């Protein structure tokens, strides 16, 4: 009797899990469709470029197949490659639009850091001013990265102060500082993630955990993020993640 109950419970759990997966998949498709509609309204070149990718790859595969009399074999491959290229174009143009809308808004760098891929530990607004200037702390394989956003003449002082505080705790671990902006020696918002990914790997994953524990006390004394909505377009974060899972 107990065995039958266990089987029934397992079957019910499997049904619930399958139902949850279908619901999540449906939600992702809805997000992607909504993103496509929004992007198409703002980006008139989107559909022509996507069609160009699809038709161009299909035609190229067909013509190459004619050489060996394999056009009907290569045609499906060309369609698949064209569809993939179209999706890549769509994702990148959506990303570009999102970053363009977020650029210059308070909290934009925090939002970009929140979307970092990989095992990065982000603590937002460890230092800040009432004017909306902020310094965020990122811990990863390069070491500690302090990312500032706001007026350059104000955030430089914030960066220097935070760098001294962090250095007292982490010893010889490398500390990098970045100011987000469009001026000289600054990193544009759209390039922030790429800039961090290109930094050298100086410490191990175990050392990252140790650093996070050491800096936990500092995080509790950080300033709070400004209240209010995130940068316009930040709601596209889930769309981007859904695109990466496709």
Short mmCIF file of C-alpha atoms in Angstrom, two decimals:
data_model
loop_
_atom_site.label_atom_id
_atom_site.label_comp_id
_atom_site.label_asym_id
_atom_site.label_seq_id
_atom_site.Cartn_x
_atom_site.Cartn_y
_atom_site.Cartn_z
CA UNK A 1 0.00 0.00 0.00
CA UNK A 2 2.83 2.37 0.92
CA UNK A 3 4.53 1.62 -2.39
CA UNK A 4 1.43 2.63 -4.35
CA UNK A 5 1.16 5.88 -2.36
CA UNK A 6 4.81 6.67 -3.06
CA UNK A 7 4.31 6.06 -6.77
CA UNK A 8 1.18 8.23 -6.79
CA UNK A 9 3.03 11.01 -4.96
CA UNK A 10 5.98 10.80 -7.34
CA UNK A 11 3.64 10.88 -10.33
CA UNK A 12 1.83 13.93 -8.94
CA UNK A 13 5.16 15.66 -8.27
CA UNK A 14 6.31 14.92 -11.82
CA UNK A 15 3.06 16.39 -13.19
CA UNK A 16 3.51 19.54 -11.10
CA UNK A 17 7.10 19.92 -12.25
CA UNK A 18 6.09 19.51 -15.89
CA UNK A 19 3.30 22.03 -15.40
CA UNK A 20 5.76 24.51 -13.86
CA UNK A 21 8.16 24.04 -16.78
CA UNK A 22 5.39 24.65 -19.30
CA UNK A 23 4.30 27.79 -17.42
CA UNK A 24 7.88 29.09 -17.30
CA UNK A 25 8.35 28.38 -21.01
CA UNK A 26 5.10 30.15 -21.82
CA UNK A 27 6.17 33.14 -19.75
CA UNK A 28 9.54 33.33 -21.56
CA UNK A 29 7.83 33.19 -24.94
CA UNK A 30 5.51 35.97 -23.85
CA UNK A 31 8.43 38.12 -22.70
CA UNK A 32 10.28 37.57 -25.97
CA UNK A 33 7.18 38.41 -28.02
CA UNK A 34 6.59 41.57 -26.01
CA UNK A 35 10.25 42.56 -26.41
CA UNK A 36 10.00 41.99 -30.16
CA UNK A 37 6.91 44.22 -30.42
CA UNK A 38 8.57 46.99 -28.40
CA UNK A 39 11.80 46.80 -30.35
CA UNK A 40 10.02 46.74 -33.71
CA UNK A 41 8.19 49.96 -32.84
CA UNK A 42 11.45 51.74 -32.05
CA UNK A 43 13.80 50.02 -34.49
CA UNK A 44 12.53 50.10 -38.07
CA UNK A 45 15.57 48.18 -39.30
CA UNK A 46 14.96 45.19 -37.03
CA UNK A 47 12.63 43.15 -39.24
CA UNK A 48 14.56 43.78 -42.49
CA UNK A 49 17.81 42.74 -40.81
CA UNK A 50 16.29 39.59 -39.35
CA UNK A 51 14.79 38.67 -42.73
CA UNK A 52 18.12 39.35 -44.39
CA UNK A 53 19.83 36.92 -42.00
CA UNK A 54 17.21 34.24 -42.53
CA UNK A 55 16.92 34.52 -46.29
CA UNK A 56 20.63 35.13 -46.83
CA UNK A 57 21.72 32.03 -44.93
CA UNK A 58 19.02 29.94 -46.58
CA UNK A 59 19.99 31.10 -50.07
CA UNK A 60 23.69 30.57 -49.37
CA UNK A 61 23.10 27.01 -48.16
CA UNK A 62 20.93 26.24 -51.20
CA UNK A 63 23.49 27.61 -53.67
CA UNK A 64 26.36 25.78 -52.00
CA UNK A 65 24.29 22.61 -52.11
CA UNK A 66 23.85 23.00 -55.87
CA UNK A 67 27.58 22.47 -56.32
CA UNK A 68 27.34 18.90 -54.99
CA UNK A 69 23.70 18.33 -55.89
CA UNK A 70 22.81 18.43 -52.19
CA UNK A 71 20.69 21.59 -52.14
CA UNK A 72 17.71 19.92 -50.48
CA UNK A 73 19.94 18.40 -47.83
CA UNK A 74 21.63 21.68 -46.97
CA UNK A 75 18.46 23.79 -47.19
CA UNK A 76 17.16 22.91 -43.69
CA UNK A 77 20.62 23.62 -42.28
CA UNK A 78 20.60 27.02 -43.96
CA UNK A 79 17.18 27.82 -42.51
CA UNK A 80 18.35 26.84 -39.01
CA UNK A 81 21.51 28.94 -39.29
CA UNK A 82 19.52 31.89 -40.64
CA UNK A 83 17.03 31.66 -37.79
CA UNK A 84 19.88 31.58 -35.27
CA UNK A 85 21.50 34.64 -36.83
CA UNK A 86 18.15 36.46 -36.78
CA UNK A 87 17.73 35.71 -33.07
CA UNK A 88 21.27 36.94 -32.36
CA UNK A 89 20.60 40.18 -34.24
CA UNK A 90 17.34 40.63 -32.34
CA UNK A 91 18.97 40.06 -28.95
CA UNK A 92 21.84 42.44 -29.59
CA UNK A 93 19.61 45.23 -30.88
CA UNK A 94 17.32 44.84 -27.87
CA UNK A 95 20.36 45.02 -25.59
CA UNK A 96 21.62 48.12 -27.35
CA UNK A 97 18.24 49.83 -26.96
CA UNK A 98 18.01 48.93 -23.27
CA UNK A 99 21.46 50.31 -22.52
CA UNK A 100 20.76 53.48 -24.51
CA UNK A 101 17.65 54.14 -22.40
CA UNK A 102 19.38 53.36 -19.12
CA UNK A 103 22.54 55.36 -19.84
CA UNK A 104 22.89 58.39 -17.58
CA UNK A 105 20.10 57.44 -15.19
CA UNK A 106 20.81 56.97 -11.46
CA UNK A 107 21.28 53.30 -10.66
CA UNK A 108 22.06 52.31 -14.25
CA UNK A 109 25.46 50.87 -13.37
CA UNK A 110 23.93 48.89 -10.48
CA UNK A 111 21.39 47.44 -12.90
CA UNK A 112 24.12 46.50 -15.38
CA UNK A 113 26.18 44.82 -12.65
CA UNK A 114 23.13 42.87 -11.54
CA UNK A 115 23.11 41.27 -14.99
CA UNK A 116 26.73 40.10 -14.87
CA UNK A 117 27.25 36.53 -16.03
CA UNK A 118 29.32 34.21 -13.93
CA UNK A 119 30.19 34.01 -10.24
CA UNK A 120 30.43 37.68 -9.41
CA UNK A 121 29.43 38.98 -5.99
CA UNK A 122 27.87 42.43 -6.33
CA UNK A 123 27.16 44.75 -3.42
CA UNK A 124 25.33 47.83 -4.61
CA UNK A 125 25.89 51.33 -3.25
CA UNK A 126 28.59 50.67 -0.67
CA UNK A 127 29.16 54.43 -0.74
CA UNK A 128 27.09 57.29 -2.06
CA UNK A 129 25.96 60.90 -1.84
CA UNK A 130 22.59 62.61 -1.69
CA UNK A 131 23.22 63.76 -5.28
CA UNK A 132 22.86 60.21 -6.56
CA UNK A 133 26.57 59.40 -6.88
CA UNK A 134 27.29 55.79 -5.97
CA UNK A 135 30.10 53.29 -5.66
CA UNK A 136 29.30 49.59 -6.09
CA UNK A 137 31.60 46.77 -5.04
CA UNK A 138 32.12 43.68 -7.20
CA UNK A 139 34.08 40.65 -6.02
CA UNK A 140 35.29 38.13 -8.57
CA UNK A 141 38.31 36.28 -9.89
CA UNK A 142 40.13 39.55 -10.74
CA UNK A 143 39.85 40.63 -7.09
CA UNK A 144 37.75 43.60 -5.98
CA UNK A 145 36.32 46.04 -8.51
CA UNK A 146 34.86 49.35 -7.36
CA UNK A 147 32.41 50.75 -9.91
CA UNK A 148 31.35 54.38 -9.57
CA UNK A 149 28.55 56.26 -11.29
CA UNK A 150 27.73 59.94 -11.04
CA UNK A 151 29.61 63.21 -11.43
CA UNK A 152 33.30 62.44 -11.99
CA UNK A 153 34.60 65.18 -9.68
CA UNK A 154 32.55 63.75 -6.81
CA UNK A 155 32.90 60.01 -7.36
CA UNK A 156 36.69 60.17 -7.50
CA UNK A 157 36.72 61.08 -3.83
CA UNK A 158 34.21 58.35 -3.03
CA UNK A 159 36.34 55.81 -4.89
CA UNK A 160 39.49 56.83 -3.02
CA UNK A 161 37.77 56.54 0.36
CA UNK A 162 36.22 53.15 -0.45
CA UNK A 163 39.50 51.87 -1.84
CA UNK A 164 41.23 52.68 1.48
CA UNK A 165 38.49 50.95 3.46
CA UNK A 166 38.66 47.82 1.31
CA UNK A 167 42.47 47.72 1.28
CA UNK A 168 42.56 47.53 5.07
CA UNK A 169 40.58 44.31 4.94
CA UNK A 170 41.86 42.44 1.87
CA UNK A 171 45.60 43.05 2.03
CA UNK A 172 47.43 42.45 -1.26
CA UNK A 173 44.37 41.41 -3.29
CA UNK A 174 44.15 43.58 -6.45
CA UNK A 175 41.63 46.43 -6.39
CA UNK A 176 40.36 47.94 -9.63
CA UNK A 177 38.31 51.13 -9.92
CA UNK A 178 35.98 52.03 -12.76
CA UNK A 179 33.97 55.17 -13.42
CA UNK A 180 30.97 54.68 -15.67
CA UNK A 181 30.50 57.45 -18.20
CA UNK A 182 31.33 58.74 -21.66
CA UNK A 183 34.34 60.94 -20.83
CA UNK A 184 38.02 60.09 -21.17
CA UNK A 185 39.23 57.27 -18.91
CA UNK A 186 35.64 56.25 -18.23
CA UNK A 187 33.80 53.09 -19.28
CA UNK A 188 30.49 53.48 -21.17
CA UNK A 189 27.56 51.70 -19.56
CA UNK A 190 27.09 49.36 -22.53
CA UNK A 191 30.73 48.23 -22.21
CA UNK A 192 30.82 47.83 -18.43
CA UNK A 193 30.14 44.09 -18.35
CA UNK A 194 32.68 43.40 -21.09
CA UNK A 195 35.27 45.53 -19.29
CA UNK A 196 34.93 43.49 -16.11
CA UNK A 197 35.01 40.19 -18.01
CA UNK A 198 38.34 41.16 -19.59
CA UNK A 199 40.10 41.81 -16.29
CA UNK A 200 42.83 39.26 -15.44
CA UNK A 201 42.02 36.33 -13.14
CA UNK A 202 44.19 36.96 -10.09
CA UNK A 203 42.57 34.86 -7.35
CA UNK A 204 40.85 31.49 -7.02
CA UNK A 205 37.16 30.79 -6.48
CA UNK A 206 37.90 29.83 -2.85
CA UNK A 207 39.59 33.19 -2.31
CA UNK A 208 36.52 34.93 -3.71
CA UNK A 209 34.44 33.33 -0.94
CA UNK A 210 36.98 34.40 1.67
CA UNK A 211 36.95 37.99 0.38
CA UNK A 212 33.18 38.10 0.48
CA UNK A 213 33.19 37.04 4.13
CA UNK A 214 35.82 39.63 5.03
CA UNK A 215 33.92 42.43 3.33
CA UNK A 216 30.51 41.49 4.73
CA UNK A 217 30.90 43.98 7.56
CA UNK A 218 31.66 46.81 5.14
CA UNK A 219 28.59 45.97 3.06
CA UNK A 220 26.30 46.53 6.03
CA UNK A 221 27.49 50.14 6.25
CA UNK A 222 26.83 50.95 2.57
CA UNK A 223 24.45 53.65 1.44
CA UNK A 224 21.07 52.66 0.10
CA UNK A 225 20.13 52.90 -3.54
CA UNK A 226 17.84 55.82 -4.44
CA UNK A 227 14.19 54.96 -4.18
CA UNK A 228 12.01 54.93 -7.24
CA UNK A 229 11.90 52.97 -10.49
CA UNK A 230 14.99 51.39 -12.00
CA UNK A 231 16.33 52.89 -15.25
CA UNK A 232 13.90 52.84 -18.15
CA UNK A 233 14.35 49.58 -19.97
CA UNK A 234 15.62 47.71 -16.92
CA UNK A 235 12.50 45.56 -17.02
CA UNK A 236 14.06 44.00 -20.13
CA UNK A 237 16.50 42.10 -17.85
CA UNK A 238 14.23 39.06 -17.72
CA UNK A 239 13.83 39.20 -21.48
CA UNK A 240 17.60 39.11 -21.97
CA UNK A 241 17.92 36.16 -19.62
CA UNK A 242 15.12 34.38 -21.45
CA UNK A 243 16.90 35.03 -24.75
CA UNK A 244 20.10 33.46 -23.37
CA UNK A 245 18.16 30.34 -22.38
CA UNK A 246 16.61 29.94 -25.83
#
